[in-house]
Tab-separated table of C-alpha atoms and ligand atoms in Angstrom:
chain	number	residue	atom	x	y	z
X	209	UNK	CA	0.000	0.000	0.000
X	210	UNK	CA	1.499	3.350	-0.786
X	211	UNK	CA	1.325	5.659	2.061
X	212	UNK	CA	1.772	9.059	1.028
X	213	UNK	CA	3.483	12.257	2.702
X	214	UNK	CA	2.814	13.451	6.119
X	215	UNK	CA	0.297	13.347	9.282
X	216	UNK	CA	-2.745	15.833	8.774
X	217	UNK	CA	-1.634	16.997	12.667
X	218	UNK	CA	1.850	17.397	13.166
X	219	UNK	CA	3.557	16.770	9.642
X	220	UNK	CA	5.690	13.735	10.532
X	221	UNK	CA	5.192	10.928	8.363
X	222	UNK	CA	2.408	9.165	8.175
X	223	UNK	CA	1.662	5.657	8.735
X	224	UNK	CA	-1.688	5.256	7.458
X	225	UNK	CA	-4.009	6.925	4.702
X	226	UNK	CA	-7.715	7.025	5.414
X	227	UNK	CA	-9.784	8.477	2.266
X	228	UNK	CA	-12.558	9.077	3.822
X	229	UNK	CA	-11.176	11.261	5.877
X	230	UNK	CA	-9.203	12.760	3.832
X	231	UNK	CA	-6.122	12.494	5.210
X	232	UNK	CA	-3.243	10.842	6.674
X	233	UNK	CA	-2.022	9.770	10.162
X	234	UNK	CA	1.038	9.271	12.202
X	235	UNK	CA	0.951	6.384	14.991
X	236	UNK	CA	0.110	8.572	17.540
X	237	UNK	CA	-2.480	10.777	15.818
X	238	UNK	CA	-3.706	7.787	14.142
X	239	UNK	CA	-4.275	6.312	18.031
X	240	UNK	CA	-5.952	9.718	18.778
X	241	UNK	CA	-8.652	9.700	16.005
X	242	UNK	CA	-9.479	5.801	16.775
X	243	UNK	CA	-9.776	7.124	20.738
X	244	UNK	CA	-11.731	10.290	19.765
X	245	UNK	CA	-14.336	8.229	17.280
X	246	UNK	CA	-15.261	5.807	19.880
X	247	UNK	CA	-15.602	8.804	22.380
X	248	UNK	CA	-17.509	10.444	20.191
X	249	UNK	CA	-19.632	7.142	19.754
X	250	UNK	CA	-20.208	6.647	23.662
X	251	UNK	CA	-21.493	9.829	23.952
X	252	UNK	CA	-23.373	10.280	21.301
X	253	UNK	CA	-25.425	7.190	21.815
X	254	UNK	CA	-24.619	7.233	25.472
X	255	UNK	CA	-23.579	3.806	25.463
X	256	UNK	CA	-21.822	3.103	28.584
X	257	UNK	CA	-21.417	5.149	31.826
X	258	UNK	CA	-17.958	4.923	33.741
X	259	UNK	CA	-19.888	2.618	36.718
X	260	UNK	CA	-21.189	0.726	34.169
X	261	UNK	CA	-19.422	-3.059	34.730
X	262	UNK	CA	-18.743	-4.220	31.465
X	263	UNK	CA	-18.465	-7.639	29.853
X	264	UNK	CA	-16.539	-7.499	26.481
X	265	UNK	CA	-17.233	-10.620	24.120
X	266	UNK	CA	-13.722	-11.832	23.473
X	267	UNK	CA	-12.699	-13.825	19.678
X	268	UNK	CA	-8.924	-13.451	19.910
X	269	UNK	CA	-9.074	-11.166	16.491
X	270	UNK	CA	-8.869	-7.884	15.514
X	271	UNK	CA	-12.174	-5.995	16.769
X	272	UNK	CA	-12.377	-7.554	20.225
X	273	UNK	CA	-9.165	-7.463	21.319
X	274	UNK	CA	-9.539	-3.377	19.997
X	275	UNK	CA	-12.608	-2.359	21.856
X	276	UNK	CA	-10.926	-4.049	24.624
X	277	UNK	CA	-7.993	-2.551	24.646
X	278	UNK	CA	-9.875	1.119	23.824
X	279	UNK	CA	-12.111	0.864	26.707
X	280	UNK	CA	-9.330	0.395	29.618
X	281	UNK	CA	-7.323	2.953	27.469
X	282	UNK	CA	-10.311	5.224	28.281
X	283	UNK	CA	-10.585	4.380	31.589
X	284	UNK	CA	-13.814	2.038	31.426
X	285	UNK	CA	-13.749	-1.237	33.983
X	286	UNK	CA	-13.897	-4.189	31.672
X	287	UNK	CA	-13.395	-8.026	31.655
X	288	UNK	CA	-13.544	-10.529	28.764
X	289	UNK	CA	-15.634	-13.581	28.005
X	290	UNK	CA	-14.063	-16.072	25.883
X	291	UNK	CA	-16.427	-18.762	24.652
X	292	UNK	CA	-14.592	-22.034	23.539
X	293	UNK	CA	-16.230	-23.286	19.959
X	294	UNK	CA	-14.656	-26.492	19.413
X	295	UNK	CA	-13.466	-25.458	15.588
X	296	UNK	CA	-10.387	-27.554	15.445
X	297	UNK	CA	-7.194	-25.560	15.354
X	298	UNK	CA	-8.834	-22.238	14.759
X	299	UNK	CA	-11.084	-22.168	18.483
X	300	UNK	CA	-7.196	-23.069	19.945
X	301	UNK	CA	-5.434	-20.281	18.655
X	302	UNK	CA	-7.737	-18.017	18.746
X	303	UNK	CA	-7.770	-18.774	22.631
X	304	UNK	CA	-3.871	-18.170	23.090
X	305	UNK	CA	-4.761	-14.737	21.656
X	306	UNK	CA	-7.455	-14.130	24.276
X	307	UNK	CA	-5.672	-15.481	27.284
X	308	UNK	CA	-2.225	-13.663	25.613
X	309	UNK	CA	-3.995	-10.715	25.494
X	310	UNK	CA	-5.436	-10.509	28.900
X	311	UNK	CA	-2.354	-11.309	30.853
X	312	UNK	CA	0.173	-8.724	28.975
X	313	UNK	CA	-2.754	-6.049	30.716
X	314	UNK	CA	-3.536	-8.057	33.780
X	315	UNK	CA	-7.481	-8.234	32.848
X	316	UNK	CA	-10.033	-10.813	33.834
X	317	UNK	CA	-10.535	-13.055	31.140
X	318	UNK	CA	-13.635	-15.594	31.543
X	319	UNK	CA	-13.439	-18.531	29.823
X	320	UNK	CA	-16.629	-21.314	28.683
X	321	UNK	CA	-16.044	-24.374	26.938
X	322	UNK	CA	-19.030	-25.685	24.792
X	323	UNK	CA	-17.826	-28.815	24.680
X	324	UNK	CA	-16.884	-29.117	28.066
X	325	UNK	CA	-19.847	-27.483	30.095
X	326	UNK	CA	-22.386	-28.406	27.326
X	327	UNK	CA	-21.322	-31.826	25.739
X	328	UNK	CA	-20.918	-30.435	22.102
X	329	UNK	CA	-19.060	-28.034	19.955
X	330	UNK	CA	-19.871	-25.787	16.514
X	331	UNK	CA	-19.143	-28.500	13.742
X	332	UNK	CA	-21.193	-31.023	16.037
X	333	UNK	CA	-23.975	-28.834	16.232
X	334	UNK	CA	-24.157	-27.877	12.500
X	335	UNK	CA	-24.099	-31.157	11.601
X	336	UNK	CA	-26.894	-32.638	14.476
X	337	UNK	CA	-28.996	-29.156	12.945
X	338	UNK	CA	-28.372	-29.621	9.507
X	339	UNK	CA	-27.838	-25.367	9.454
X	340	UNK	CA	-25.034	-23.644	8.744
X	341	UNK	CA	-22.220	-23.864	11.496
X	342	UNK	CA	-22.903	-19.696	11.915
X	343	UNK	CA	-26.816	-20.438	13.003
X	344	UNK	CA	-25.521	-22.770	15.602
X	345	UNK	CA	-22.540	-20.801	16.640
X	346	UNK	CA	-24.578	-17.112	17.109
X	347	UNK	CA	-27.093	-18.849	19.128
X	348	UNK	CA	-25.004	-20.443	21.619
X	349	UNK	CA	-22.862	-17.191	21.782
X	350	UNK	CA	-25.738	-14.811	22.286
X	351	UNK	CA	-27.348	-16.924	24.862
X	352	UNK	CA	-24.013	-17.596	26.691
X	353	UNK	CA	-22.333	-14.074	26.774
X	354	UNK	CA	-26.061	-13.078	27.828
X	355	UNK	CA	-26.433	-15.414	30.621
X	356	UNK	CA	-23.078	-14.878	31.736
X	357	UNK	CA	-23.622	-11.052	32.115
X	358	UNK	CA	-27.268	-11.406	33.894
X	359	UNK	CA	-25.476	-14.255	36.214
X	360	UNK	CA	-22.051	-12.397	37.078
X	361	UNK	CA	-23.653	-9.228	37.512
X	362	UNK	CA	-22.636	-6.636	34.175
X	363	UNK	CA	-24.247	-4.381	33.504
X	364	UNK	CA	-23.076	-3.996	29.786
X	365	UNK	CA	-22.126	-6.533	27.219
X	366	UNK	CA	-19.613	-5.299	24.700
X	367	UNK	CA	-18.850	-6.717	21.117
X	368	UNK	CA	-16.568	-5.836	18.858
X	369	UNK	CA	-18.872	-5.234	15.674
X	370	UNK	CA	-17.353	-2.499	13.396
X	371	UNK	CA	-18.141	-0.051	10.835
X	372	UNK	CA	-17.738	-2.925	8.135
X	373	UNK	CA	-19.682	-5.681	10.034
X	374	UNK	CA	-22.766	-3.287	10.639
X	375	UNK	CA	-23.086	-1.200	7.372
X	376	UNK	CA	-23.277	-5.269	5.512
X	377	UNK	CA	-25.918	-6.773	7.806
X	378	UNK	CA	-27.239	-3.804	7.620
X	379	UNK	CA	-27.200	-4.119	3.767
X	380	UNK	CA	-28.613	-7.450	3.755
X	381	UNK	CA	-31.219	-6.804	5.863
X	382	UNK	CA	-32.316	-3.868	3.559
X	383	UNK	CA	-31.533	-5.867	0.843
X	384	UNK	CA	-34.845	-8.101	2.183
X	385	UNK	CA	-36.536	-5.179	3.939
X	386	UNK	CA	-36.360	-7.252	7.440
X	387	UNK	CA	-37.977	-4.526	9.338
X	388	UNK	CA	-37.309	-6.078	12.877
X	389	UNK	CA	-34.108	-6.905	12.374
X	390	UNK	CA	-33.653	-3.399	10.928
X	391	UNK	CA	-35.228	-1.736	13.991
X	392	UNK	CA	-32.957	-3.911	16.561
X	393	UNK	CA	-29.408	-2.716	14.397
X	394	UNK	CA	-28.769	-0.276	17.118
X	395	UNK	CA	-25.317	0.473	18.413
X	396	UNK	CA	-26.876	0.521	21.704
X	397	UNK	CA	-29.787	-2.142	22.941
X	398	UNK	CA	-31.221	-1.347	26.436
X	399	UNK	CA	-31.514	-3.954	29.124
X	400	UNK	CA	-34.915	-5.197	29.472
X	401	UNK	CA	-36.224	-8.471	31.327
X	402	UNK	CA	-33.234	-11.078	31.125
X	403	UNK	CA	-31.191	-9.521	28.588
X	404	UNK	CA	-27.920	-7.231	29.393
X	405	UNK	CA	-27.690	-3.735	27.838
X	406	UNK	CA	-25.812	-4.731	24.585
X	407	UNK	CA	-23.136	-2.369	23.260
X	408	UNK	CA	-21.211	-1.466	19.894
X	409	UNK	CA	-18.701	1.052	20.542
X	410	UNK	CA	-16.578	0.595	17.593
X	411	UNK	CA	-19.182	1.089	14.923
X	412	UNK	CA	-17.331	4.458	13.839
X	413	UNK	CA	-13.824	2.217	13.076
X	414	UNK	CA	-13.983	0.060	10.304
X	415	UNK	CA	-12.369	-2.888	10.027
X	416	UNK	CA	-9.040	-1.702	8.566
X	417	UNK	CA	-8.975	1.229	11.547
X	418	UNK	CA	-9.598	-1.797	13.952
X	419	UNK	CA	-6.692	-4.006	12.412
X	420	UNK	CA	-3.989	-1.005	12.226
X	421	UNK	CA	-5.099	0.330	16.223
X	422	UNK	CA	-3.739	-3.343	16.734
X	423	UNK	CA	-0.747	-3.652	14.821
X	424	UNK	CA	0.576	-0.193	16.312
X	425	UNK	CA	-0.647	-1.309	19.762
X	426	UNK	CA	1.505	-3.867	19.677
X	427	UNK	CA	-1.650	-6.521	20.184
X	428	UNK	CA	-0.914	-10.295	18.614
X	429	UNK	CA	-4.443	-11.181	17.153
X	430	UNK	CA	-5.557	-13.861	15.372
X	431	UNK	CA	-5.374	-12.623	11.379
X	432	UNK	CA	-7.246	-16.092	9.917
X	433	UNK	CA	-10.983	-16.249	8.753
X	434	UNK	CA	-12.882	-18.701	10.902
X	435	UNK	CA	-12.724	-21.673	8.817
X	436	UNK	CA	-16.448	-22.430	9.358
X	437	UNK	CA	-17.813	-18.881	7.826
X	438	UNK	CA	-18.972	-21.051	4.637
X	439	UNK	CA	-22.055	-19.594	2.929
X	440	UNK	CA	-21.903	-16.570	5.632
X	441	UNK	CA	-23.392	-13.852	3.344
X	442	UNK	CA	-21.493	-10.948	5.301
X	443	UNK	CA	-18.647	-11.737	3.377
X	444	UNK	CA	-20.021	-10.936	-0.097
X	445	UNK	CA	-21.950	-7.416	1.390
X	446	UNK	CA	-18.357	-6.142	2.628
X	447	UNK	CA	-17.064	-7.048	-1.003
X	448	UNK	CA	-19.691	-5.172	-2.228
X	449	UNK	CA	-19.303	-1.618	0.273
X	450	UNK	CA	-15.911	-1.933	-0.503
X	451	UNK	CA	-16.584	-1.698	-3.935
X	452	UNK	CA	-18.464	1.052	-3.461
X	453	UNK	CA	-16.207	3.116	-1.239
X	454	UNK	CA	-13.174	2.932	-3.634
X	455	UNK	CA	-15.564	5.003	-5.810
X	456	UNK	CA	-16.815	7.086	-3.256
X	457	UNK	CA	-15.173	7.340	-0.081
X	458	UNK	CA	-17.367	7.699	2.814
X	459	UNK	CA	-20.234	5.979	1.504
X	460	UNK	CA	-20.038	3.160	4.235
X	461	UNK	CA	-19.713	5.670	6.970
X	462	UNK	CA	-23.349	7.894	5.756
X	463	UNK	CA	-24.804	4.375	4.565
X	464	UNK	CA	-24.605	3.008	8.595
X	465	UNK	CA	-24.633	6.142	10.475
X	466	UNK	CA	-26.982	8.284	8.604
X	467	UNK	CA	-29.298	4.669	8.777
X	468	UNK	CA	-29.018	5.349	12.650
X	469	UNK	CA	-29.703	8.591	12.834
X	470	UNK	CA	-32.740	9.038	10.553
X	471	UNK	CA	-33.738	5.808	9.174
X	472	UNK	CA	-33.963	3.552	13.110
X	473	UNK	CA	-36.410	6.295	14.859
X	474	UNK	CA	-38.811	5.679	12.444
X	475	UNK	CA	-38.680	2.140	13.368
X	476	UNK	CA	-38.552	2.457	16.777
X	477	UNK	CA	-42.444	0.995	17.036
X	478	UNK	CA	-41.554	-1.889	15.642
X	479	UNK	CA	-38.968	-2.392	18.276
X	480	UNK	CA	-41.102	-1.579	21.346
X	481	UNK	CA	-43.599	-4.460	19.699
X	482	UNK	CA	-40.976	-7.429	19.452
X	483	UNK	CA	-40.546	-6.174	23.377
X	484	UNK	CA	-43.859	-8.255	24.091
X	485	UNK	CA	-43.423	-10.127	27.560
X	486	UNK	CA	-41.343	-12.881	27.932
X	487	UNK	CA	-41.659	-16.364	29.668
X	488	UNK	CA	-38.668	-18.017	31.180
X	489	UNK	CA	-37.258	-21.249	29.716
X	490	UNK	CA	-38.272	-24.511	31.841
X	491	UNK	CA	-34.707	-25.960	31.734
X	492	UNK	CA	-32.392	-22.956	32.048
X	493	UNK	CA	-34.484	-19.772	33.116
X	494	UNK	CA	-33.639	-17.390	30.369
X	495	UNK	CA	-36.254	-15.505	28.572
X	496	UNK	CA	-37.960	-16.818	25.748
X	497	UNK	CA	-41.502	-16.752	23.993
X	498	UNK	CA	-41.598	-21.070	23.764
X	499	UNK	CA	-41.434	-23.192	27.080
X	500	UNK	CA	-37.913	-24.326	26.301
X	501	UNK	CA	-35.019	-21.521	25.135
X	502	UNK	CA	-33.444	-22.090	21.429
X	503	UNK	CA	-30.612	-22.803	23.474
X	504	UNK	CA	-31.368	-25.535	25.244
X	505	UNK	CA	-33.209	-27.248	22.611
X	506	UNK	CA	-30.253	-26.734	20.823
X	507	UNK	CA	-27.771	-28.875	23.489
X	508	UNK	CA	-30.034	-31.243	23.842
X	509	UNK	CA	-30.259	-31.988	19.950
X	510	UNK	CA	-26.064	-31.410	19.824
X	511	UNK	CA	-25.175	-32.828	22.729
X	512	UNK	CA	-26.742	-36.311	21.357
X	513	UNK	CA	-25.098	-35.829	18.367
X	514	UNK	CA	-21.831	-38.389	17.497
X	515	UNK	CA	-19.055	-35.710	17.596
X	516	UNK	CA	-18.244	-34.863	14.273
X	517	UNK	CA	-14.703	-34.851	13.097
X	518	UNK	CA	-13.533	-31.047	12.269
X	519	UNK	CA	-11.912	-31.632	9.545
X	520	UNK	CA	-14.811	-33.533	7.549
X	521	UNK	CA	-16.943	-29.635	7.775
X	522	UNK	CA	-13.583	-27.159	7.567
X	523	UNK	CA	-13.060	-28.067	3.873
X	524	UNK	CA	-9.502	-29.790	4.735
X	525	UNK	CA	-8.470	-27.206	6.399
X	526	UNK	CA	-5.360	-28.860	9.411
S	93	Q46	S1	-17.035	-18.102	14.695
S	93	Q46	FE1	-19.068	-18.942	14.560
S	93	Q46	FE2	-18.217	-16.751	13.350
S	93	Q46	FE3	-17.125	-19.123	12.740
S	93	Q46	S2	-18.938	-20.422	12.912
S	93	Q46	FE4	-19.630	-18.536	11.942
S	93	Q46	S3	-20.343	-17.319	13.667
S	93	Q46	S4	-17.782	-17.559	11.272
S	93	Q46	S5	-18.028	-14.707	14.039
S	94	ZN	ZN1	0.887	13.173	13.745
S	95	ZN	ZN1	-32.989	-22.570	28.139
């Protein structure tokens, strides 16, 4: 990549160019913009309040590792969650990263193994569900990093989701005009009955910002694609913003943000309907509409399930 001529701030040279905002950034003005943007995001959406006891959803890559890192950079108090997948190779390294992570800062890391506390893993459940491994996989995540915030006491659940992630599901879902999950795509959900306030303070850093605040940071995250993300749609939506932004940069920013700002209060109805009361699952006690949580109909079906091999569903991946 060529980076061209100096830092918009102080002149030095610059280590990164970001079109769409017209400029270019030394390290440490490059560290200030990333601090000011999710500043700028907290407030504006007020997102998170410094008592606020916050649970960050930890991969090992790029994004969670960031927002981590950003919030106890900006003085927030914030432990990590690291749920074990069971995806071969890929669920081990990414765990080094995690635990790596959290001892070079001396944070809390919690770790849950699906396999071992629930009797099955991702490639298990895909193949006992006959869905794609990402159905199975977002389901047990939400419910667990849920549960474990209601249970432990958070009072915010943080994930990593940037600029990138939301401005393509937020594509695809406009692509299909799927009002409620267009009136949920909120950087900030409130808590209500059973469910954690759920936060998304990077959504003004996009993926590349995320990636660079690493590499300068010094943070060792895990650079490969889950193996599993087959068929995951995502992928061809950021393929096609990108394409769009090397036109016109920008266009990814005002497509997500300006979708926030004027497009989500005229949907808010719709969210205040899907907030109907909830029951409580027989077997576990989270909400849910049926008598028995996704979730737990989910372990049940998995956990009978021969384990499945990872390498038979990871395209020959080691
Ligand atoms: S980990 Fe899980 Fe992702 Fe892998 S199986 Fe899909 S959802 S792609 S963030
Ligand atoms: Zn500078
Ligand atoms: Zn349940």
């Amino acid at each position: 990549m060529h980076v061209p001529s100096k830092c918009r701030v102080c002149r030095e040279p610059a280590i990164i160019d970001l079109p769409r905002h017209n400029a270019n950034f030394c390290a440490e003005h490059f560290l200030e913009l990333c601090r000011r943007q999710v500043t700028k995001a907290i407030e504006q959406w007020k997102l998170l309040d410094h008592d606020d006891r916050i649970l960050v959803a930890v991969s090992g890559g790029k994004d969670s590792l960031a927002v981590w890192d950003l919030l106890i950079e900006l003085g927030y108090r914030a432990d990590g969650l690291y749920v074990g997948l069971g995806i071969g190779d890929y669920s081990d390294v990414s765990a080094d990263h995690a635990r790596a992570f959290a001892r070079s800062r001396d944070l809390h890391l919690i770790e849950i193994s699906l396999r071992g506390e629930y009797g099955y893993d991702i490639p298990t459940a895909a193949k006992a569900t006959r869905r794609v491994p990402c159905s199975a996989c977002g389901l047990s995540k939400r419910h667990l990093f849920d549960k474990a915030a209601i249970d432990r006491g958070y009072t915010a659940l943080v994930t990593g989701h940037n600029l990138d992630d939301e401005a393509a599901v937020l594509l695809g879902n406009t692509l299909r005009w799927e009002i409620d999950y267009l009136a949920r795509q909120l950087p900030l959900l409130p808590a209500r009955d059973g469910f954690p306030k759920k936060v998304k303070p990077l959504v003004r850093l996009t993926e590349r910002e995320t990636a660079a605040w690493c590499v300068v940071r010094g943070i060792d995250y895990l650079v490969d694609e889950c193996p599993m993300a087959v068929g995951n749609k995502h992928l061809h939506h950021k393929a096609t913003l990108n394409a769009i932004e090397a036109e016109s940069p920008g266009s990814k920013a005002s497509f997500y943000l300006n979708f926030v700002e004027r497009m989500a209060p005229l949907l808010a109805g719709r969210l205040a309907d899907d907030r109907e009361a909830l029951g409580t699952c027989a077997e576990c006690g989270a909400p849910t509409s049926g008598e028995v949580c996704a979730f737990c109909r989910l372990v049940t079906v998995a956990s009978a399930h021969e384990r499945v091999p990872v390498e038979l569903v990871t395209r020959g991946r080691r």
